[in-house]
Coordinates of N, CA and C and ligand atoms in Angstrom, one line a residue:
X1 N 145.9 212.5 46.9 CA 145.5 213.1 48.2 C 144.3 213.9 48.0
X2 N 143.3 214.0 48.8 CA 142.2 214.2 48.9 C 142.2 216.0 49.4
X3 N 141.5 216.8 49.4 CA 141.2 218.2 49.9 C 141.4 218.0 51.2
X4 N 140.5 217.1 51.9 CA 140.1 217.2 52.9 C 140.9 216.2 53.8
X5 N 141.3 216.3 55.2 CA 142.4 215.3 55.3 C 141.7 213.7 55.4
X6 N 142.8 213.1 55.5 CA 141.9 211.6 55.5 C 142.9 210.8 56.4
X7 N 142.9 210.7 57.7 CA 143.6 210.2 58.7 C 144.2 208.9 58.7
X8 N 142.9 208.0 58.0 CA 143.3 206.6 58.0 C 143.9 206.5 56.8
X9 N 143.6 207.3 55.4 CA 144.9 207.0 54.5 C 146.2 207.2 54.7
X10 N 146.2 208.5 55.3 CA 147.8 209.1 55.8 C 148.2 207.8 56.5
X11 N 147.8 207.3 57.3 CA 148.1 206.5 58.3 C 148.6 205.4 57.6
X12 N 147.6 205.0 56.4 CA 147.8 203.7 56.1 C 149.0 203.9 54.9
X13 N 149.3 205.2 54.2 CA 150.4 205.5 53.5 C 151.7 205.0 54.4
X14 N 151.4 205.8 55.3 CA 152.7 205.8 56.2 C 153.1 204.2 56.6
X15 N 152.3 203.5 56.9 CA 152.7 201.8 57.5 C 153.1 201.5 56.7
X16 N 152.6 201.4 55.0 CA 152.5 200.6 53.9 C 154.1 201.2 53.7
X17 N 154.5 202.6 53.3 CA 156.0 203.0 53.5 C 156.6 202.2 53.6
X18 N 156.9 201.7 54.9 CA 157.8 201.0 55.7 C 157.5 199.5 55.3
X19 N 157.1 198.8 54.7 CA 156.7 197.2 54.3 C 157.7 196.9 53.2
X20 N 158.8 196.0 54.1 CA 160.1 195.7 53.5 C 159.7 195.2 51.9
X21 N 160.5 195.0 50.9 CA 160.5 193.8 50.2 C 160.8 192.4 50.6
X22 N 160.1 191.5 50.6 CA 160.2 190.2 51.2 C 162.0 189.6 51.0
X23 N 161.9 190.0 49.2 CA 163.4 189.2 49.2 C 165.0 190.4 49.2
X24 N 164.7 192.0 49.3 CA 165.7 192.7 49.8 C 165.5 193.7 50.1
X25 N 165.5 193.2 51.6 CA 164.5 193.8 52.9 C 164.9 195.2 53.2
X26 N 166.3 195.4 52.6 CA 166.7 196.9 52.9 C 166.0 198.2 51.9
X27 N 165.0 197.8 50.8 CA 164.3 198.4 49.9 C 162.5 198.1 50.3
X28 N 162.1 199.0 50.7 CA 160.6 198.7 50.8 C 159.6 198.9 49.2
X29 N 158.4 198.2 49.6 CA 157.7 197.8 48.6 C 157.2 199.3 47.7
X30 N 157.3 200.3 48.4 CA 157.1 201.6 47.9 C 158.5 202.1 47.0
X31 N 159.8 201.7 47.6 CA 160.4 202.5 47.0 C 160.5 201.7 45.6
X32 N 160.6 200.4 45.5 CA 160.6 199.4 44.8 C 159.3 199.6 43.3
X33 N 158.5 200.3 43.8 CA 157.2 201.0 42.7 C 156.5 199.7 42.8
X34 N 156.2 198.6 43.5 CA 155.4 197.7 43.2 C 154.0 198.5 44.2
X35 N 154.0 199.2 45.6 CA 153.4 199.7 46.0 C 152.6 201.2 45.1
X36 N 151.4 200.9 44.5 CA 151.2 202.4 43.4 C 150.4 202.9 43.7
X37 N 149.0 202.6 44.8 CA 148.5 203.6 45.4 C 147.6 203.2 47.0
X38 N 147.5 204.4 47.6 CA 146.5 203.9 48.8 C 145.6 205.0 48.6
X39 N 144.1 204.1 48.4 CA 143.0 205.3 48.2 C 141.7 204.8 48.9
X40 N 141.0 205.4 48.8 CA 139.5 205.5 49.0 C 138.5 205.0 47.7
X41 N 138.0 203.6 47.7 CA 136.9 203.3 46.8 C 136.2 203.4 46.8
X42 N 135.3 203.1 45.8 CA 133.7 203.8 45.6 C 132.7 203.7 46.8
X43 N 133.1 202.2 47.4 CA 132.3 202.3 48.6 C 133.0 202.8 50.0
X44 N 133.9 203.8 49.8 CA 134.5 204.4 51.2 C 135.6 203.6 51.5
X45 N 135.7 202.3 51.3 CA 137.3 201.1 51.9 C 138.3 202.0 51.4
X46 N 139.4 201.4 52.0 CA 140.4 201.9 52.2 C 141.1 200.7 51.0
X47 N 141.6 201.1 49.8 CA 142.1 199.9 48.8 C 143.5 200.5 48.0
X48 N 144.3 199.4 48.4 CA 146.0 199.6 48.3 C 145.8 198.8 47.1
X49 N 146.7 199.3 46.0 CA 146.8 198.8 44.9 C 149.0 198.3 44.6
X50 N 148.7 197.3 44.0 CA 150.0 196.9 43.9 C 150.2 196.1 42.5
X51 N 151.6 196.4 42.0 CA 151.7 195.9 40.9 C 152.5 195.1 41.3
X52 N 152.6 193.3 40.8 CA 153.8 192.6 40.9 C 154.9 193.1 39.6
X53 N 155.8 192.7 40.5 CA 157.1 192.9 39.3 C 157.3 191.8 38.4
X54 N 158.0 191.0 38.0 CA 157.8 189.9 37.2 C 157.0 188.9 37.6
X55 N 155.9 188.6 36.5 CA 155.1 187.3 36.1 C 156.1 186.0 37.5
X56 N 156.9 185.9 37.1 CA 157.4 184.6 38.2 C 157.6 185.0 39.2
X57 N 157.6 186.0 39.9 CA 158.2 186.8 41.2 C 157.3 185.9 42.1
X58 N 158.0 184.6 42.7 CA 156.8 184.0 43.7 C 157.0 185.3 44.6
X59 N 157.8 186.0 44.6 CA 157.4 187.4 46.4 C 155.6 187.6 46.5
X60 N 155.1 187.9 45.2 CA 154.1 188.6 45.4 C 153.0 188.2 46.6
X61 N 152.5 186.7 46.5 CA 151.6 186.3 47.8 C 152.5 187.4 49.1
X62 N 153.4 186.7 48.5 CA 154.1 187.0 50.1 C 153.7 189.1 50.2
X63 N 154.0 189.8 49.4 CA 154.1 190.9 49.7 C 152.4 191.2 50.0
X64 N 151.9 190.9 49.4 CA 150.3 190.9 49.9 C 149.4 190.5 51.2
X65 N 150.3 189.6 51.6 CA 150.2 189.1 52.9 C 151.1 190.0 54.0
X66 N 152.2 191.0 53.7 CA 152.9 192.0 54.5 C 152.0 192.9 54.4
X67 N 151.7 193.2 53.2 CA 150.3 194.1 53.4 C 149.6 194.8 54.5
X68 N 148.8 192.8 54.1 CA 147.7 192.9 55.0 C 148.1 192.9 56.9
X69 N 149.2 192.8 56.8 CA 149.7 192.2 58.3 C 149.8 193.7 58.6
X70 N 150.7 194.8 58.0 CA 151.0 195.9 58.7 C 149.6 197.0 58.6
X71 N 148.5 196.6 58.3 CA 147.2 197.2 57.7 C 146.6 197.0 59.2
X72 N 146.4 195.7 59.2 CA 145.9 194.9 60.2 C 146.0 195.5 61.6
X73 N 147.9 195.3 61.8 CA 148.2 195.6 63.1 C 147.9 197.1 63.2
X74 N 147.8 198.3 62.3 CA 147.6 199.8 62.4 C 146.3 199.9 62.2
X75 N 145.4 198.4 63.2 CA 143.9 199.0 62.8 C 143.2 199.7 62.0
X76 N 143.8 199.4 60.5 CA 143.1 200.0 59.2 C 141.6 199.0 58.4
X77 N 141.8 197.8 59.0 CA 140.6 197.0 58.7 C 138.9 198.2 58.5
X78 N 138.2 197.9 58.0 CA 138.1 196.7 56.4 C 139.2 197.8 55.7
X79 N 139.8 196.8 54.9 CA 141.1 197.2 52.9 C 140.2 196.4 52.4
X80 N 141.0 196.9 51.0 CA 141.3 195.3 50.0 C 142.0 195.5 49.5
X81 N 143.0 195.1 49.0 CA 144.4 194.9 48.1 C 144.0 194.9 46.8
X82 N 144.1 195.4 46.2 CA 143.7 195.5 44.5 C 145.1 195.1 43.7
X83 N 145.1 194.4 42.9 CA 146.6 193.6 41.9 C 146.5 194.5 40.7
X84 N 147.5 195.4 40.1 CA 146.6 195.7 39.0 C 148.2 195.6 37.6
X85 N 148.0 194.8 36.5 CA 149.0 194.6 35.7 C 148.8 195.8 34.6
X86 N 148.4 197.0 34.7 CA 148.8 198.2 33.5 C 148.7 199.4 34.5
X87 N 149.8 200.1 34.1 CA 150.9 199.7 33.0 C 151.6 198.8 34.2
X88 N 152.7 197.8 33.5 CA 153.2 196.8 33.6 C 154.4 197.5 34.5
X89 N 154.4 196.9 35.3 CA 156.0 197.4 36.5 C 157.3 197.2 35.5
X90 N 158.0 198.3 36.0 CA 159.5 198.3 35.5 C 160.2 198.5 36.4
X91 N 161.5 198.0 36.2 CA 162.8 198.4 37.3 C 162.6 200.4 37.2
X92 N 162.1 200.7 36.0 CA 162.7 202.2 36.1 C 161.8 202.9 37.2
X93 N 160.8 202.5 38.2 CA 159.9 202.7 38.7 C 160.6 202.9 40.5
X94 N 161.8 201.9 40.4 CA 162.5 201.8 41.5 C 163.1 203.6 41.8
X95 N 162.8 203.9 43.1 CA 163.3 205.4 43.6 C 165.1 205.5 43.3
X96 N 165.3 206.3 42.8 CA 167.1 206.6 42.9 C 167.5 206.2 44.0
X97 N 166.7 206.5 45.5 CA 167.3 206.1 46.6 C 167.3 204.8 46.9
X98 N 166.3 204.5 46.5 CA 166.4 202.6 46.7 C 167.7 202.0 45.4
X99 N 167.8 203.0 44.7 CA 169.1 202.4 43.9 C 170.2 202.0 44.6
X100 N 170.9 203.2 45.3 CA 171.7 203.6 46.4 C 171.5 202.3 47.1
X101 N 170.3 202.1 47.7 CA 170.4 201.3 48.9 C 170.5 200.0 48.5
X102 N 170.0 199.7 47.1 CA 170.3 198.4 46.7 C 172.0 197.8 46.6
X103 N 172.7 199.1 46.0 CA 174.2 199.0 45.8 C 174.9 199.1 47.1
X104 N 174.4 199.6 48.1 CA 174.9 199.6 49.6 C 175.0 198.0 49.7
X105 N 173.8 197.2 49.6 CA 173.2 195.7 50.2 C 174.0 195.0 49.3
X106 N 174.7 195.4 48.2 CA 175.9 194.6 47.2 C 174.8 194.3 46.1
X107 N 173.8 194.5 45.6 CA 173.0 194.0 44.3 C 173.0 196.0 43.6
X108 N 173.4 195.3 42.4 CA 173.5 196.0 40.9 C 172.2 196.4 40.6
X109 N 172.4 197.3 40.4 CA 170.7 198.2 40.5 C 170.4 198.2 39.2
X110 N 169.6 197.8 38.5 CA 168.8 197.8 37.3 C 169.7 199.2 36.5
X111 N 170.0 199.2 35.5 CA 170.3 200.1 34.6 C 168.9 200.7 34.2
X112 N 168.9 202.1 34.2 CA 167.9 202.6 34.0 C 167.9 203.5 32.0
X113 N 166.7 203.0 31.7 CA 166.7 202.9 29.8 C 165.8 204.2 29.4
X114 N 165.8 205.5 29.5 CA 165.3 206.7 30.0 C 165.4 206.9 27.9
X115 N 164.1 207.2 27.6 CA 163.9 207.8 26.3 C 164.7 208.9 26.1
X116 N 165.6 209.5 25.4 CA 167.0 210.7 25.4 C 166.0 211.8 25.1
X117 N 164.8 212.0 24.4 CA 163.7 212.7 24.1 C 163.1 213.5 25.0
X118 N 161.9 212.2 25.7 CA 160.9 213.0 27.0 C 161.0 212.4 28.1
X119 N 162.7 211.7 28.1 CA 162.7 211.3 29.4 C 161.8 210.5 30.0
X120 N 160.8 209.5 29.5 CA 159.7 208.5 29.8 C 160.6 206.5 29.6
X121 N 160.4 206.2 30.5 CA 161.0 204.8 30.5 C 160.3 204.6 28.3
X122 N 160.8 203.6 28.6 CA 160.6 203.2 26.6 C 160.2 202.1 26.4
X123 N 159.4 201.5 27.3 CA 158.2 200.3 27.1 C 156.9 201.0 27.0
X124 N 156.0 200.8 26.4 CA 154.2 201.1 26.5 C 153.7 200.5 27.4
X125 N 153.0 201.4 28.6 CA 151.6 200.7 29.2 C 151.6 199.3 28.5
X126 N 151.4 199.4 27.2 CA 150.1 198.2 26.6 C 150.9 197.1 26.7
X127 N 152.4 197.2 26.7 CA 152.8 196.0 26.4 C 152.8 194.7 28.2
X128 N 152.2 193.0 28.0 CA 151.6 192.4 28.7 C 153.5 192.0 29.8
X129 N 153.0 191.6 30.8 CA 154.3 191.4 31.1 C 154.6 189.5 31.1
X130 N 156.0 189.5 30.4 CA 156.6 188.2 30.0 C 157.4 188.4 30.9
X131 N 158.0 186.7 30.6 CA 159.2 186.5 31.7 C 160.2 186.1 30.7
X132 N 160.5 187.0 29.9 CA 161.5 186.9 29.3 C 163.2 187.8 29.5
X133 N 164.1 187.6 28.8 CA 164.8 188.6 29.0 C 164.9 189.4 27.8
X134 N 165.7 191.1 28.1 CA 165.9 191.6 27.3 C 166.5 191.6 26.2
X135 N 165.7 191.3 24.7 CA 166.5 190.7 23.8 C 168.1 191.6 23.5
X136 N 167.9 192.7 23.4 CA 169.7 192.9 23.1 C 170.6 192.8 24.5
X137 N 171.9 192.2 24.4 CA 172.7 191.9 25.4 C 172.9 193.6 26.3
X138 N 172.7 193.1 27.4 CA 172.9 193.7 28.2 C 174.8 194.9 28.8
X139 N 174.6 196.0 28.9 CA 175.3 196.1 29.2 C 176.2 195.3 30.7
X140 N 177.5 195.5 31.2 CA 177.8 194.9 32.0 C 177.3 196.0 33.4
X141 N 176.9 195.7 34.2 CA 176.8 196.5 35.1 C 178.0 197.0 36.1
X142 N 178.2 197.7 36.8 CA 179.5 198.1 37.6 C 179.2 197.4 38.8
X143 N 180.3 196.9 39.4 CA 180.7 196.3 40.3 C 180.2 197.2 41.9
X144 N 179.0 196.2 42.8 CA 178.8 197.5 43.6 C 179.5 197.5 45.1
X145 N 180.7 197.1 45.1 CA 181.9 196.7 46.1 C 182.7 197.6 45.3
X146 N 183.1 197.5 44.4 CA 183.9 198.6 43.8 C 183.9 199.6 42.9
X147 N 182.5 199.3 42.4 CA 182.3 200.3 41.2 C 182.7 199.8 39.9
X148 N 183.6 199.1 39.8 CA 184.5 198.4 38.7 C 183.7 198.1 37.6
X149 N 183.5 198.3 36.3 CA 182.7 198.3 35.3 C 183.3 197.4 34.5
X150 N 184.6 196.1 35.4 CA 185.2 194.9 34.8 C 184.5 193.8 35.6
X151 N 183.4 193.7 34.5 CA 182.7 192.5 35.6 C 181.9 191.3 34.7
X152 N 181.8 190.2 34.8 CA 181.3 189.3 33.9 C 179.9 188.4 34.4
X153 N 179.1 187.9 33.6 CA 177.8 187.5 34.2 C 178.6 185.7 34.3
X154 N 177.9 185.2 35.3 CA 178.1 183.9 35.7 C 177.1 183.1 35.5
X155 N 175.9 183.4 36.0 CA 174.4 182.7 35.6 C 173.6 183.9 35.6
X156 N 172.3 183.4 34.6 CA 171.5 184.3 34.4 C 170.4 184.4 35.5
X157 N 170.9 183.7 36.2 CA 169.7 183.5 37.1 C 170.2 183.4 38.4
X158 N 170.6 184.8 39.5 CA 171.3 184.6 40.8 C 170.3 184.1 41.9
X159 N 170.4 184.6 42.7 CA 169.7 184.6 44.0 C 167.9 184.1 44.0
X160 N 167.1 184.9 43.1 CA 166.1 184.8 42.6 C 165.8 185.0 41.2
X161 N 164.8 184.7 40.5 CA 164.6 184.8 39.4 C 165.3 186.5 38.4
X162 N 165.0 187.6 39.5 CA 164.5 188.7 39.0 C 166.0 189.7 39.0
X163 N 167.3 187.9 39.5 CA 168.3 189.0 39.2 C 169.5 188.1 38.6
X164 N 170.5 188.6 37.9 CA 171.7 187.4 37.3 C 172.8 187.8 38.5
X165 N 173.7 186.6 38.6 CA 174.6 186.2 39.2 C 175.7 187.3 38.4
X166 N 176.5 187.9 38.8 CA 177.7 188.4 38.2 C 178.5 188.1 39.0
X167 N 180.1 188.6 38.6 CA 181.1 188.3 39.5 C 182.5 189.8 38.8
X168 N 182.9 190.2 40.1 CA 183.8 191.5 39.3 C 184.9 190.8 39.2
X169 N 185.9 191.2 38.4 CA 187.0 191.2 37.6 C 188.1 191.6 38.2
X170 N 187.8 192.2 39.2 CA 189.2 193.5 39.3 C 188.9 192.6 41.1
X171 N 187.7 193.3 41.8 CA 187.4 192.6 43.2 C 187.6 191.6 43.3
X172 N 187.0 190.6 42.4 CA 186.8 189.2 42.6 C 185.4 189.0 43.4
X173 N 184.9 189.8 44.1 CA 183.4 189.9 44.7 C 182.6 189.1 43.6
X174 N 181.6 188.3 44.2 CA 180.4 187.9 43.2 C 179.2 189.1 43.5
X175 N 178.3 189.2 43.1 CA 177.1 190.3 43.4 C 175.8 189.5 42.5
X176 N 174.9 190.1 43.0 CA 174.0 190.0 42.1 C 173.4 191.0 41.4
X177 N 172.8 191.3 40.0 CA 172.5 192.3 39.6 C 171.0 192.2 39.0
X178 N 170.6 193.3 39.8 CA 169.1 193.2 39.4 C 168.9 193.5 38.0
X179 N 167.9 192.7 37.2 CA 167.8 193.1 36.1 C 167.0 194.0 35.6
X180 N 167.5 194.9 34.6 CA 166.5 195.5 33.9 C 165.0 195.2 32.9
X181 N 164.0 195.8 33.6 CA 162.7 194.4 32.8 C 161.5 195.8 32.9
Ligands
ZN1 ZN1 184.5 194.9 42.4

């Protein structure tokens, strides 16, 4: 934020807010951390920066194109969208409250991997982002219909790429659980 106010950033903070996630629309692109900043560039534009979440995430066009649509309609023309891969998006980036809201909508909120130290997630900036998964096995996640922490993965790959299929034990509910990455 600038000293001085800056009406069309406020403005355009505030629209950009509200710009669902394409694929779980109850979590917007901000709470989600793929939204990282709305500023002022060298030449005066108005330039929204956004980090994709996983390398495969076809969302991304898509969320760039919500963008530019709620930019558009709030008469913020000329932008530009800036893509920027460092540091590399993590689930731990996701707001506590979009946690909530994600377990409200029935998807298993990324386990969060918090250094016991200085409290800083425990990947580096530096490292590039893969589409791989986490080499040590995963805890199981709790069940978000019941909380039930008797739950088993089904496929590693549910709904979309970016989450695995689980199914609880106790409920019988299937869910999806977003992965930690
Ligand atoms: Zn359950």
């Amino acid at each position: 934020m600038q000293a001085t106010a800056d009406h069309a950033l406020e403005r355009a903070w505030e629209v950009l807010e509200s710009v669902p996630d394409p694929e779980i629309p109850v979590v917007s692109i901000r709470e989600l951390g793929i939204l990282r900043d709305v500023r002022r560039a060298g030449d005066g534009q108005i330039e929204v920066v956004i980090t994709p979440t996983y390398s495969g995430c076809p969302a991304m066009s898509q969320i760039a194109e919500d963008v530019a649509r709620a930019l558009d309609a709030a008469a913020l023309a000329p932008y530009r969208i800036a893509t920027t891969l460092t540091p590399a998006w993590t689930t731990d980036w996701i707001t506590d409250e979009a946690r909530e809201k994600l377990r409200a909508y029935g998807i298993a909120p990324p386990a969060v991997d918090h250094c016991g130290n200085c409290g800083s997630p425990p990947r580096s900036a530096e490292q590039p982002i893969t589409f791989v998964a986490k080499p040590k096995p995963l805890p199981a996640p709790a069940c978000p219909h019941c909380g039930s922490k008797h739950t088993e993965r089904l496929a590693q790959f549910g709904s979309t790429a970016c989450k695995a299929l689980y199914r609880c034990i106790d409920c019988r509910e299937p869910f999806d659980y977003f992965k930690p990455y």
